[in-house]
Amino acid sequence: MKRLLLVLTTYLVSPLLLAQTVKIASPDGKIVVSVNDKKLPSYNIILNGETAIADSRLGLRFKKTAELGEGFTIKTSSQANNDSTWQLPWGERKNVRDNHNELLVTFAQQDNHFNVRFRVFNDGIGFRYEVPKQKGLDGEIEITNELTEFAVENSKNSTAWWIPSRGWNRYEYTYHTTDFSSVDRVHTPFTFKLANGTHISIHEAALVDYAGMTLQQMRGGVLKADLTPWADGILVKKTANFKTPWRTIQISENAVGLLNSDLILNLNEPNQQEDTSWIEPGKYVGIWWGMHIGETTWGSGDKHGATTSETKRYMDFAAKYGFDGVLVEGWNIGWDGDWYNNGDVFDFTKAYDDFDLKAMTDYGLAKGVRLIGHHETSGNVTNYRNQMNDAFALYQKHGIRQVKTGYVADGGKIKRIDENGIVRKEWHDGQFMANEYLYNIKQAAKYQISINTHEPIKDTGLRRTYPNWISREGARGQEYNAWGSPPNPPEHAAILPFTRMLSGPMDFTPGTFDMDFKGGGDNNDRPQTTLAKQLALYVVLYSPIQMASDLPRNYEANLPAFQFIRDVPTDWQESKAIAGEVGKYVAFARQERDGDDWFVGALTNEDARALTLSLDFLDKNKRYQAQIYRDGDKANWVDNPYEIIIEQKDVMATDKLTLKLATSGGFAIRFKALK
Ligand code: NOJ
Ligand code: CA
């Protein structure tokens, strides 16, 4: 009997012996990806000898043809490697190193086949499907299921930071910090920490002409790709011979390692815009906060914000304090009534009677300040598309180089009118909108205009290919401190760097100096932050454009603290995250692009703490004056948010600095190189 069993077992497992495994390691050897066809086409990831992602499924399912997945085996594989450096026209750093090993695997079954291309970096991996034209997949193709899985090993004792996907509020949620088991359907970047301290973030790169990938937890620990559908329920519509976006897994032994990764950018295509001289990083103020706190209105009437005289006042303020731009929201017709639900009536070229666009752009240009345009669509993208070129042409004619767009509409309620005149409702992160947002960027480029998208699709690094996609929102920004209930909690800015910010720059609009305004809400909510933390945000939350979002009078009431906002650059030679734990605290050091000065920003959640920074990022051969803006000894966000100490100290690279952060506090430092 025993013998029979043995024979039987051998017989049963023998086909498995034919199964193949191919492997590829990161350049430093710490990460190993194995791809196999033992049961189903799968991959797994080992970090420092321990499994991080267990065998996880690969494959795609289609409406007309059977899936590319089950029953497919590895037919061929090949390897390549790359170590090169390329430049960002603007960014967190000038030079970006792309050092990876590549594995291309072909899975086949009878007449059908598909490729999966893996790139393994020292800080994680990316893989994408490449589906050539073949039998059954030769014309229009409809994807009904992406089978990709991420089977997290030991997810049981892991902590996850997440926001829900497919919800009414797009990406603008407070973050949940939970056990991995509580994760249901989430947006990416999705970040979690394993019990052994390994930090992992799953996202995607180069989301072009495809549905955004969200994740759903299936069996415990197994996350499955959950693509956002079209209005008709199909996930992705392609024609034969296509590639998917890269599925990315950033992996680090600690939290800070996630922040120093260029993996997403490295997986995007190089810049396609030859001349980038018109794409201008910089700082701006705007006719904006007044509307959010209810002092003024977007619509016409006594409280209209975007008047010629008010714009002049902002232009004067911008010129006096060295800002590059003035954002003007509410100058164009369409804001009266329920603008949130009236996307049909926006006119992107007609001004209200009390606003003169030409006079204002001329006035600004004479002072070296550009007006920043605004296109709120309220999610009616057909109305916008019909006017888009005229709207950009008008702005270009008046010397405008940057436009903020807006897609305020609930999730799943973007309104488009299809080729047959039928109204369809789409998600902000489905394939239709992925294409619509990019169309906007490409059209804008023709008019030498950069775009800052609000209510955007998530960032997947497309700024490398299209550098005029200069920033975007895509998370709860400062506006929630004006009317949000609750406002952004103290931990919010300590979670963002490890989640939303991994995808790219964010137009958070920091700089609240007056915490005692009467906000739009009907309760006593107010910003849960100290003043020093507001300054830290300019360094912590990267964006090539940064707003000083408060009212001019509040800055003029505190010029010493305002000085940091005036001094801080928005374009960097180098950036380094130097300390942090997700949701607790974070510190960044950044060096001015083509300059000598360094800047540091650090912030904390509701826990006060002290941070000791080693200044070894500074040039060893220079001395610096550290201009420090820190929480006062009795500062705290609850009843003493304004107490700030501004002091100077001479320092060198060999020094260490220990500074205290108040509850929901922070510090900001300029290291001015001494001659
Ligand atoms: C939401 C944007 O995030 C905000 O900045 C803007 O003021 C309003 N929409 C109006 O467009
Ligand atoms: Ca918003």
XYZ file of C-alpha atoms in Angstrom, residues 92-93 250 252 254-262 495-499 501-502 575-581 585-588 590:
32
model
C 12.883 66.736 -6.609
C 16.299 66.199 -8.166
C 8.172 49.650 -3.951
C 12.137 49.163 1.601
C 12.272 51.113 6.506
C 9.690 53.837 5.955
C 12.140 56.513 4.773
C 13.409 54.253 1.990
C 10.041 54.514 0.253
C 10.478 58.287 0.042
C 13.817 58.191 -1.735
C 12.649 56.072 -4.666
C 12.504 57.168 -8.327
C 0.733 60.062 6.136
C 0.676 61.850 2.764
C 4.436 61.557 2.047
C 4.276 57.764 2.396
C 1.085 57.342 0.349
C 3.124 61.738 -2.489
C 4.849 58.560 -3.710
C 16.080 65.765 -2.212
C 16.576 63.379 0.662
C 14.083 62.067 3.151
C 16.128 61.944 6.336
C 13.715 60.688 9.012
C 10.189 59.370 9.297
C 7.628 56.789 10.320
C 6.648 62.226 11.602
C 8.784 62.966 8.583
C 11.751 65.182 7.666
C 13.089 66.108 4.232
C 16.293 69.517 -0.257
